[in-house]
Amino acid sequence: MKILVINCGSSSLKYQLIDMKTEIAMAKGLVERIGISGSNLEQKIEGSSEKYKVEKDLKDHKEAISLVLETLCNDKFGIIKSLDEINAIGHRVVHGGEKYSKSVIVDDEVIKNIEECSKLAPLHNPANLVGIKACRELMKNTPMVVVFDTAFHQTMPEKAYMYGLPYEMYEKHSIRKYGFHGTSHFYVANECAKAMGKNIEELKIITCHLGNGASVSAINKGKCVDTSMGFTPLQGLIMGTRCGDIDPAVVTYLVGDLKMSPDEVNDIMNKKSGFLGISGKSSDSRDIEDLEEKGDKRAVLTLEMYYYRIKSYIGSYIATMNGVDAIVFTAGIGENSSKTRFGVCKDMENLGIIVDENKNNVRGKLTEISADNSKVKVYLIPTNEELVIARDTCELLK
Ligand code: AMP
């Protein structure tokens, strides 16, 4: 079975064609600048270091998906002979609200429900939907499944997901914590249990997904019991350009006293804060680490704040789960930055967490990085959200 996994953003589209016999991505690609001049596609085929690039104006996602399908079947650079080889399509959808705690097969009702959830994720769900609708038009007979970023977090207890606002805000406006990156937290927690040779049912795991967006989850017996992102992906950790937790009164102060518009505040908190806002220089952790090594004071502060916030969440989840067996680091920063993993875990030996600096000197591959005398196991585990989407798609269509 071959599954095409599609992750549509507002002007970009990532895809992978996965062979489910081997669970290997036969092709991976990215289309950028959809609907903007200078659109382009870049595709890599498994086992080849060459990248195939096409520059072609793409007015919308339908044209982008057409180009993806054409490229996959391309005589020279493609990987399949005909589209009939694609057995199903799995789509990533950011917000499934309270309706979806599992992946589902796409039908008209699912599409309507995703549309309804768009008010909770106005930047993401509409883009995801455009991709689903375009595929429905172009591949009429190919079954499709959607996998929600929020689904894994639906097991959180009420006490963890409710905000201390008037209850009507939840009843009337669905305002509560949802959590995101669920597919990634689910994947690495299960990989962690496998690596430990244990059943996930007997483990308490804290997973740190540290990419440009970042979140921490507390997973007890394989179920998410808390997570750091909230109503939107803005809550929680300090991220590339997002501020994470702040006193909500800052928002009313900016709007009421400083007369900023809601859009301006939104822009500051989502696009001009985090690493970029604190350092004043870059949203990329590699730049911040370079600057910190050169003694740049604001970069030093950025990293200190970043580690401190992650540590605070880990401590909080150890308290609420009454212990932890393993901590997992994943995503761009979690997988690549030994400095971050060490910075977060250092000075936690009283909680039984000790990282071995030699073992930690690694990137991008599943490794246990805790010291032999660390009570809590610490792991680097590369995430693979596309594989979870492909597996769910395959499973649902069986
Ligand atoms: P993601 O959103 O998971 O793609 O992660 C993006 C983040 O990962 C960016 O902040 C990058 O700086 C960071 N990242 C990617 N590669 C490396 C690396 N080799 N060393 C440190 N950070 C990295």
GROMACS .gro file of C-alpha atoms and ligand atoms in nm:
model
  421
    1MET     CA    1   0.000   0.000   0.000
    2LYS     CA    2   0.130   0.347  -0.088
    3ILE     CA    3   0.000   0.645   0.104
    4LEU     CA    4   0.040   1.009   0.003
    5VAL     CA    5   0.065   1.229   0.312
    6ILE     CA    6  -0.023   1.595   0.265
    7ASN     CA    7   0.036   1.883   0.503
    8CYS     CA    8  -0.106   2.207   0.361
    9GLY     CA    9  -0.011   2.549   0.495
   10SER     CA   10  -0.154   2.879   0.376
   11SER     CA   11   0.105   2.922   0.099
   12SER     CA   12   0.301   2.599   0.122
   13LEU     CA   13   0.247   2.226   0.100
   14LYS     CA   14   0.467   1.944   0.232
   15TYR     CA   15   0.417   1.590   0.108
   16GLN     CA   16   0.555   1.239   0.137
   17LEU     CA   17   0.474   0.922  -0.051
   18ILE     CA   18   0.516   0.637   0.197
   19ASP     CA   19   0.542   0.269   0.110
   20MET     CA   20   0.364   0.095   0.398
   21LYS     CA   21   0.543  -0.235   0.343
   22THR     CA   22   0.871  -0.078   0.450
   23GLU     CA   23   0.731   0.238   0.611
   24ILE     CA   24   0.992   0.430   0.411
   25ALA     CA   25   0.919   0.763   0.241
   26MET     CA   26   0.976   0.695  -0.130
   27ALA     CA   27   0.951   1.067  -0.207
   28LYS     CA   28   0.946   1.383   0.003
   29GLY     CA   29   0.868   1.727  -0.128
   30LEU     CA   30   0.782   2.085  -0.054
   31VAL     CA   31   0.585   2.337  -0.262
   32GLU     CA   32   0.630   2.699  -0.161
   33ARG     CA   33   0.485   3.038  -0.251
   34ILE     CA   34   0.148   2.897  -0.364
   35GLY     CA   35  -0.063   3.188  -0.489
   36ILE     CA   36   0.240   3.420  -0.477
   37SER     CA   37   0.480   3.488  -0.765
   38GLY     CA   38   0.783   3.259  -0.776
   39SER     CA   39   0.608   2.937  -0.671
   40ASN     CA   40   0.830   2.632  -0.678
   41LEU     CA   41   0.845   2.262  -0.594
   42GLU     CA   42   1.138   2.065  -0.460
   43GLN     CA   43   1.131   1.684  -0.440
   44LYS     CA   44   1.377   1.425  -0.311
   45ILE     CA   45   1.358   1.055  -0.387
   46GLU     CA   46   1.465   0.791  -0.134
   47GLY     CA   47   1.821   0.677  -0.196
   48SER     CA   48   1.917   0.974  -0.412
   49SER     CA   49   2.091   1.287  -0.292
   50GLU     CA   50   1.968   1.483  -0.593
   51LYS     CA   51   1.687   1.733  -0.557
   52TYR     CA   52   1.439   1.784  -0.836
   53LYS     CA   53   1.327   2.147  -0.861
   54VAL     CA   54   1.048   2.302  -1.067
   55GLU     CA   55   0.967   2.671  -1.084
   56LYS     CA   56   0.613   2.729  -1.205
   57ASP     CA   57   0.347   2.983  -1.112
   58LEU     CA   58   0.079   2.807  -0.908
   59LYS     CA   59  -0.232   3.012  -0.855
   60ASP     CA   60  -0.383   2.790  -0.586
   61HIS     CA   61  -0.351   2.463  -0.392
   62LYS     CA   62  -0.531   2.268  -0.664
   63GLU     CA   63  -0.256   2.364  -0.910
   64ALA     CA   64   0.005   2.283  -0.647
   65ILE     CA   65  -0.138   1.935  -0.586
   66SER     CA   66  -0.163   1.877  -0.963
   67LEU     CA   67   0.207   1.955  -0.987
   68VAL     CA   68   0.286   1.721  -0.697
   69LEU     CA   69   0.097   1.437  -0.867
   70GLU     CA   70   0.265   1.511  -1.201
   71THR     CA   71   0.607   1.515  -1.033
   72LEU     CA   72   0.548   1.185  -0.853
   73CYS     CA   73   0.469   1.028  -1.192
   74ASN     CA   74   0.740   1.213  -1.387
   75ASP     CA   75   0.927   0.978  -1.625
   76LYS     CA   76   1.269   1.100  -1.520
   77PHE     CA   77   1.237   1.228  -1.166
   78GLY     CA   78   0.924   1.055  -1.043
   79ILE     CA   79   0.886   0.742  -0.833
   80ILE     CA   80   0.558   0.586  -0.957
   81LYS     CA   81   0.426   0.502  -1.302
   82SER     CA   82   0.066   0.603  -1.250
   83LEU     CA   83  -0.156   0.768  -0.990
   84ASP     CA   84  -0.337   0.435  -0.948
   85GLU     CA   85  -0.040   0.330  -0.737
   86ILE     CA   86  -0.148   0.578  -0.467
   87ASN     CA   87  -0.392   0.377  -0.256
   88ALA     CA   88  -0.499   0.657  -0.020
   89ILE     CA   89  -0.423   1.009   0.096
   90GLY     CA   90  -0.368   1.115   0.457
   91HIS     CA   91  -0.411   1.481   0.545
   92ARG     CA   92  -0.283   1.666   0.848
   93VAL     CA   93  -0.547   1.893   1.000
   94VAL     CA   94  -0.451   2.122   1.285
   95HIS     CA   95  -0.776   2.158   1.479
   96GLY     CA   96  -1.040   1.894   1.535
   97GLY     CA   97  -1.197   2.069   1.835
   98GLU     CA   98  -1.369   1.842   2.086
   99LYS     CA   99  -1.531   1.637   1.810
  100TYR     CA  100  -1.230   1.432   1.714
  101SER     CA  101  -1.014   1.228   1.945
  102LYS     CA  102  -0.912   0.999   1.659
  103SER     CA  103  -0.837   1.014   1.288
  104VAL     CA  104  -1.133   0.974   1.051
  105ILE     CA  105  -1.216   0.893   0.689
  106VAL     CA  106  -1.305   1.208   0.493
  107ASP     CA  107  -1.670   1.258   0.401
  108ASP     CA  108  -1.897   1.562   0.364
  109GLU     CA  109  -1.975   1.573   0.736
  110VAL     CA  110  -1.607   1.563   0.834
  111ILE     CA  111  -1.540   1.851   0.595
  112LYS     CA  112  -1.826   2.049   0.750
  113ASN     CA  113  -1.691   1.984   1.099
  114ILE     CA  114  -1.340   2.092   1.001
  115GLU     CA  115  -1.494   2.409   0.857
  116GLU     CA  116  -1.667   2.468   1.190
  117CYS     CA  117  -1.337   2.424   1.376
  118SER     CA  118  -1.182   2.694   1.154
  119LYS     CA  119  -1.294   2.959   1.400
  120LEU     CA  120  -1.058   2.795   1.651
  121ALA     CA  121  -0.765   2.779   1.405
  122PRO     CA  122  -0.824   3.050   1.144
  123LEU     CA  123  -0.466   3.039   1.018
  124HIS     CA  124  -0.446   2.663   0.976
  125ASN     CA  125  -0.776   2.480   0.920
  126PRO     CA  126  -0.882   2.675   0.608
  127ALA     CA  127  -0.548   2.594   0.444
  128ASN     CA  128  -0.578   2.225   0.542
  129LEU     CA  129  -0.928   2.220   0.395
  130VAL     CA  130  -0.819   2.370   0.065
  131GLY     CA  131  -0.579   2.076   0.029
  132ILE     CA  132  -0.849   1.820   0.110
  133LYS     CA  133  -1.093   1.973  -0.136
  134ALA     CA  134  -0.832   1.995  -0.412
  135CYS     CA  135  -0.740   1.626  -0.364
  136ARG     CA  136  -1.108   1.531  -0.372
  137GLU     CA  137  -1.140   1.698  -0.710
  138LEU     CA  138  -0.819   1.562  -0.856
  139MET     CA  139  -0.829   1.209  -0.713
  140LYS     CA  140  -1.202   1.140  -0.703
  141ASN     CA  141  -1.176   0.768  -0.633
  142THR     CA  142  -0.891   0.773  -0.384
  143PRO     CA  143  -1.000   0.738  -0.020
  144MET     CA  144  -0.878   1.003   0.222
  145VAL     CA  145  -0.822   1.025   0.595
  146VAL     CA  146  -0.762   1.326   0.820
  147VAL     CA  147  -0.535   1.317   1.123
  148PHE     CA  148  -0.581   1.596   1.377
  149ASP     CA  149  -0.301   1.769   1.572
  150THR     CA  150  -0.539   1.812   1.863
  151ALA     CA  151  -0.674   1.453   1.877
  152PHE     CA  152  -0.410   1.296   2.104
  153HIS     CA  153  -0.469   1.565   2.368
  154GLN     CA  154  -0.841   1.493   2.397
  155THR     CA  155  -0.771   1.256   2.688
  156MET     CA  156  -0.668   1.547   2.913
  157PRO     CA  157  -0.886   1.565   3.224
  158GLU     CA  158  -1.119   1.862   3.266
  159LYS     CA  159  -0.905   2.006   3.547
  160ALA     CA  160  -0.612   2.031   3.303
  161TYR     CA  161  -0.791   2.168   2.998
  162MET     CA  162  -1.029   2.420   3.158
  163TYR     CA  163  -0.922   2.784   3.205
  164GLY     CA  164  -1.022   2.975   3.519
  165LEU     CA  165  -1.266   3.187   3.314
  166PRO     CA  166  -1.646   3.197   3.356
  167TYR     CA  167  -1.779   2.852   3.263
  168GLU     CA  168  -2.002   3.003   2.990
  169MET     CA  169  -1.687   3.094   2.794
  170TYR     CA  170  -1.632   2.721   2.752
  171GLU     CA  171  -1.997   2.635   2.694
  172LYS     CA  172  -2.073   2.915   2.450
  173HIS     CA  173  -1.739   2.975   2.281
  174SER     CA  174  -1.546   2.647   2.327
  175ILE     CA  175  -1.265   2.835   2.505
  176ARG     CA  176  -1.040   2.574   2.668
  177LYS     CA  177  -0.697   2.420   2.625
  178TYR     CA  178  -0.674   2.194   2.316
  179GLY     CA  179  -0.301   2.137   2.268
  180PHE     CA  180  -0.117   2.080   1.940
  181HIS     CA  181   0.169   1.868   1.793
  182GLY     CA  182  -0.037   1.568   1.915
  183THR     CA  183   0.084   1.335   1.639
  184SER     CA  184   0.445   1.403   1.732
  185HIS     CA  185   0.394   1.360   2.109
  186PHE     CA  186   0.207   1.034   2.042
  187TYR     CA  187   0.477   0.900   1.811
  188VAL     CA  188   0.780   0.975   2.028
  189ALA     CA  189   0.611   0.854   2.349
  190ASN     CA  190   0.542   0.518   2.185
  191GLU     CA  191   0.893   0.499   2.040
  192CYS     CA  192   1.026   0.574   2.389
  193ALA     CA  193   0.832   0.285   2.542
  194LYS     CA  194   0.968   0.057   2.267
  195ALA     CA  195   1.324   0.177   2.329
  196MET     CA  196   1.282   0.108   2.702
  197GLY     CA  197   1.144  -0.238   2.625
  198LYS     CA  198   0.834  -0.156   2.830
  199ASN     CA  199   0.462  -0.137   2.777
  200ILE     CA  200   0.355   0.228   2.750
  201GLU     CA  201   0.073   0.146   2.998
  202GLU     CA  202   0.332   0.125   3.274
  203LEU     CA  203   0.514   0.452   3.199
  204LYS     CA  204   0.498   0.820   3.284
  205ILE     CA  205   0.666   1.013   3.002
  206ILE     CA  206   0.729   1.384   2.941
  207THR     CA  207   0.776   1.463   2.571
  208CYS     CA  208   0.940   1.791   2.461
  209HIS     CA  209   0.865   1.880   2.099
  210LEU     CA  210   1.111   2.165   2.044
  211GLY     CA  211   1.092   2.304   1.692
  212ASN     CA  212   1.010   2.650   1.565
  213GLY     CA  213   0.679   2.588   1.743
  214ALA     CA  214   0.729   2.405   2.072
  215SER     CA  215   0.527   2.218   2.332
  216VAL     CA  216   0.570   1.979   2.624
  217SER     CA  217   0.326   1.699   2.707
  218ALA     CA  218   0.270   1.483   3.013
  219ILE     CA  219   0.179   1.128   2.909
  220ASN     CA  220   0.061   0.880   3.169
  221LYS     CA  221  -0.003   0.519   3.062
  222GLY     CA  222   0.003   0.625   2.697
  223LYS     CA  223  -0.263   0.897   2.743
  224CYS     CA  224  -0.198   1.269   2.732
  225VAL     CA  225  -0.284   1.421   3.072
  226ASP     CA  226  -0.155   1.774   3.009
  227THR     CA  227   0.021   1.980   2.744
  228SER     CA  228   0.172   2.328   2.729
  229MET     CA  229  -0.005   2.470   2.421
  230GLY     CA  230  -0.358   2.591   2.480
  231PHE     CA  231  -0.659   2.735   2.302
  232THR     CA  232  -0.408   2.822   2.029
  233PRO     CA  233  -0.043   2.728   1.970
  234LEU     CA  234   0.062   3.054   2.139
  235GLN     CA  235   0.048   2.929   2.498
  236GLY     CA  236   0.333   2.761   2.683
  237LEU     CA  237   0.701   2.761   2.589
  238ILE     CA  238   0.901   3.044   2.439
  239MET     CA  239   0.925   2.965   2.066
  240GLY     CA  240   1.099   3.095   1.752
  241THR     CA  241   0.870   3.396   1.719
  242ARG     CA  242   0.590   3.326   1.972
  243CYS     CA  243   0.595   3.455   2.328
  244GLY     CA  244   0.436   3.158   2.506
  245ASP     CA  245   0.291   3.217   2.855
  246ILE     CA  246   0.243   3.578   2.959
  247ASP     CA  247   0.010   3.751   3.201
  248PRO     CA  248  -0.315   3.794   2.998
  249ALA     CA  249  -0.341   4.146   3.140
  250VAL     CA  250  -0.048   4.243   2.917
  251VAL     CA  251  -0.287   4.208   2.622
  252THR     CA  252  -0.553   4.436   2.771
  253TYR     CA  253  -0.278   4.684   2.864
  254LEU     CA  254  -0.143   4.691   2.508
  255VAL     CA  255  -0.492   4.736   2.362
  256GLY     CA  256  -0.646   4.959   2.630
  257ASP     CA  257  -0.356   5.179   2.744
  258LEU     CA  258  -0.114   5.169   2.452
  259LYS     CA  259  -0.398   5.176   2.194
  260MET     CA  260  -0.264   4.892   1.982
  261SER     CA  261  -0.510   4.710   1.758
  262PRO     CA  262  -0.587   4.340   1.824
  263ASP     CA  263  -0.412   4.259   1.494
  264GLU     CA  264  -0.097   4.443   1.601
  265VAL     CA  265  -0.090   4.261   1.936
  266ASN     CA  266  -0.149   3.929   1.761
  267ASP     CA  267   0.135   4.004   1.523
  268ILE     CA  268   0.373   4.095   1.807
  269MET     CA  269   0.289   3.788   2.015
  270ASN     CA  270   0.296   3.539   1.726
  271LYS     CA  271   0.557   3.678   1.489
  272LYS     CA  272   0.785   3.920   1.673
  273SER     CA  273   0.836   3.760   2.013
  274GLY     CA  274   1.017   3.449   2.134
  275PHE     CA  275   1.381   3.403   2.025
  276LEU     CA  276   1.341   3.681   1.770
  277GLY     CA  277   1.187   3.932   2.008
  278ILE     CA  278   1.413   3.867   2.306
  279SER     CA  279   1.741   3.844   2.113
  280GLY     CA  280   1.642   4.118   1.868
  281LYS     CA  281   1.838   3.924   1.605
  282SER     CA  282   1.697   3.587   1.491
  283SER     CA  283   1.423   3.330   1.537
  284ASP     CA  284   1.659   3.043   1.453
  285SER     CA  285   1.808   2.858   1.747
  286ARG     CA  286   2.134   2.802   1.558
  287ASP     CA  287   2.189   3.178   1.529
  288ILE     CA  288   2.101   3.228   1.895
  289GLU     CA  289   2.347   2.957   2.002
  290ASP     CA  290   2.623   3.114   1.787
  291LEU     CA  291   2.555   3.458   1.933
  292GLU     CA  292   2.546   3.320   2.287
  293GLU     CA  293   2.886   3.160   2.235
  294LYS     CA  294   3.020   3.499   2.128
  295GLY     CA  295   2.887   3.649   2.453
  296ASP     CA  296   2.588   3.840   2.312
  297LYS     CA  297   2.396   3.929   2.631
  298ARG     CA  298   2.048   3.914   2.481
  299ALA     CA  299   2.120   3.575   2.322
  300VAL     CA  300   2.245   3.449   2.662
  301LEU     CA  301   1.920   3.571   2.819
  302THR     CA  302   1.711   3.413   2.539
  303LEU     CA  303   1.857   3.070   2.602
  304GLU     CA  304   1.839   3.107   2.981
  305MET     CA  305   1.469   3.193   2.953
  306TYR     CA  306   1.408   2.915   2.702
  307TYR     CA  307   1.560   2.642   2.919
  308TYR     CA  308   1.401   2.782   3.236
  309ARG     CA  309   1.050   2.768   3.090
  310ILE     CA  310   1.093   2.410   2.962
  311LYS     CA  311   1.235   2.307   3.302
  312SER     CA  312   0.935   2.468   3.478
  313TYR     CA  313   0.693   2.263   3.266
  314ILE     CA  314   0.889   1.942   3.329
  315GLY     CA  315   0.883   2.012   3.705
  316SER     CA  316   0.513   2.086   3.696
  317TYR     CA  317   0.435   1.764   3.508
  318ILE     CA  318   0.650   1.557   3.745
  319ALA     CA  319   0.440   1.700   4.028
  320THR     CA  320   0.103   1.643   3.859
  321MET     CA  321   0.190   1.288   3.745
  322ASN     CA  322   0.361   1.210   4.078
  323GLY     CA  323   0.684   1.114   3.903
  324VAL     CA  324   0.833   1.049   3.561
  325ASP     CA  325   1.010   0.751   3.402
  326ALA     CA  326   1.141   0.915   3.087
  327ILE     CA  327   1.190   1.252   2.922
  328VAL     CA  328   1.203   1.272   2.543
  329PHE     CA  329   1.343   1.550   2.323
  330THR     CA  330   1.229   1.578   1.962
  331ALA     CA  331   1.180   1.812   1.658
  332GLY     CA  332   1.434   2.053   1.502
  333ILE     CA  333   1.590   2.184   1.821
  334GLY     CA  334   1.524   1.879   2.042
  335GLU     CA  335   1.688   1.648   1.788
  336ASN     CA  336   1.981   1.869   1.691
  337SER     CA  337   2.080   2.087   1.981
  338SER     CA  338   2.281   1.902   2.249
  339LYS     CA  339   2.317   2.240   2.419
  340THR     CA  340   1.939   2.267   2.464
  341ARG     CA  341   1.898   1.913   2.597
  342PHE     CA  342   2.182   1.968   2.843
  343GLY     CA  343   2.067   2.319   2.937
  344VAL     CA  344   1.717   2.194   3.017
  345CYS     CA  345   1.823   1.885   3.215
  346LYS     CA  346   2.114   2.024   3.412
  347ASP     CA  347   2.064   2.088   3.784
  348MET     CA  348   1.777   1.842   3.805
  349GLU     CA  349   1.974   1.560   3.971
  350ASN     CA  350   1.754   1.598   4.281
  351LEU     CA  351   1.463   1.492   4.059
  352GLY     CA  352   1.665   1.192   3.938
  353ILE     CA  353   1.746   1.348   3.598
  354ILE     CA  354   2.111   1.339   3.486
  355VAL     CA  355   2.228   1.372   3.124
  356ASP     CA  356   2.558   1.213   3.018
  357GLU     CA  357   2.747   1.481   2.822
  358ASN     CA  358   2.923   1.227   2.600
  359LYS     CA  359   2.608   1.036   2.510
  360ASN     CA  360   2.434   1.369   2.453
  361ASN     CA  361   2.687   1.464   2.186
  362VAL     CA  362   2.462   1.333   1.910
  363ARG     CA  363   2.201   1.455   1.666
  364GLY     CA  364   1.910   1.319   1.469
  365LYS     CA  365   1.907   0.956   1.582
  366LEU     CA  366   1.728   0.769   1.857
  367THR     CA  367   1.968   0.774   2.154
  368GLU     CA  368   1.940   0.735   2.527
  369ILE     CA  369   2.136   1.029   2.664
  370SER     CA  370   2.088   0.982   3.039
  371ALA     CA  371   2.379   0.893   3.268
  372ASP     CA  372   2.394   0.540   3.407
  373ASN     CA  373   2.302   0.671   3.753
  374SER     CA  374   2.004   0.876   3.625
  375LYS     CA  375   1.681   0.742   3.774
  376VAL     CA  376   1.485   0.901   3.489
  377LYS     CA  377   1.578   0.793   3.135
  378VAL     CA  378   1.636   1.078   2.890
  379TYR     CA  379   1.608   1.022   2.515
  380LEU     CA  380   1.656   1.198   2.184
  381ILE     CA  381   1.390   1.053   1.952
  382PRO     CA  382   1.341   1.186   1.597
  383THR     CA  383   0.975   1.255   1.534
  384ASN     CA  384   0.786   1.124   1.231
  385GLU     CA  385   0.442   1.281   1.207
  386GLU     CA  386   0.400   1.174   0.844
  387LEU     CA  387   0.442   0.808   0.938
  388VAL     CA  388   0.169   0.836   1.204
  389ILE     CA  389  -0.061   0.994   0.943
  390ALA     CA  390   0.019   0.716   0.693
  391ARG     CA  391  -0.031   0.444   0.956
  392ASP     CA  392  -0.367   0.587   1.066
  393THR     CA  393  -0.476   0.618   0.703
  394CYS     CA  394  -0.380   0.259   0.633
  395GLU     CA  395  -0.546   0.131   0.952
  396LEU     CA  396  -0.875   0.313   0.891
  397LEU     CA  397  -0.905   0.190   0.535
  398LYS     CA  398  -0.836  -0.176   0.613
  399AMP     P1  399   1.121   2.242   1.320
  399AMP     O1  400   1.012   2.341   1.342
  399AMP     O2  401   1.100   2.113   1.394
  399AMP     O3  402   1.160   2.223   1.176
  399AMP     O4  403   1.253   2.306   1.390
  399AMP     C1  404   1.308   2.429   1.350
  399AMP     C2  405   1.413   2.469   1.452
  399AMP     O5  406   1.511   2.365   1.463
  399AMP     C3  407   1.488   2.598   1.417
  399AMP     O6  408   1.492   2.684   1.529
  399AMP     C4  409   1.628   2.549   1.385
  399AMP     O7  410   1.723   2.640   1.426
  399AMP     C5  411   1.641   2.424   1.468
  399AMP     N1  412   1.742   2.338   1.411
  399AMP     C6  413   1.738   2.272   1.296
  399AMP     N2  414   1.857   2.211   1.273
  399AMP     C7  415   1.936   2.242   1.377
  399AMP     C8  416   2.070   2.211   1.415
  399AMP     N3  417   2.145   2.136   1.334
  399AMP     N4  418   2.119   2.260   1.532
  399AMP     C9  419   2.042   2.335   1.612
  399AMP     N5  420   1.914   2.368   1.583
  399AMP    C10  421   1.863   2.323   1.467
   0.00000   0.00000   0.00000
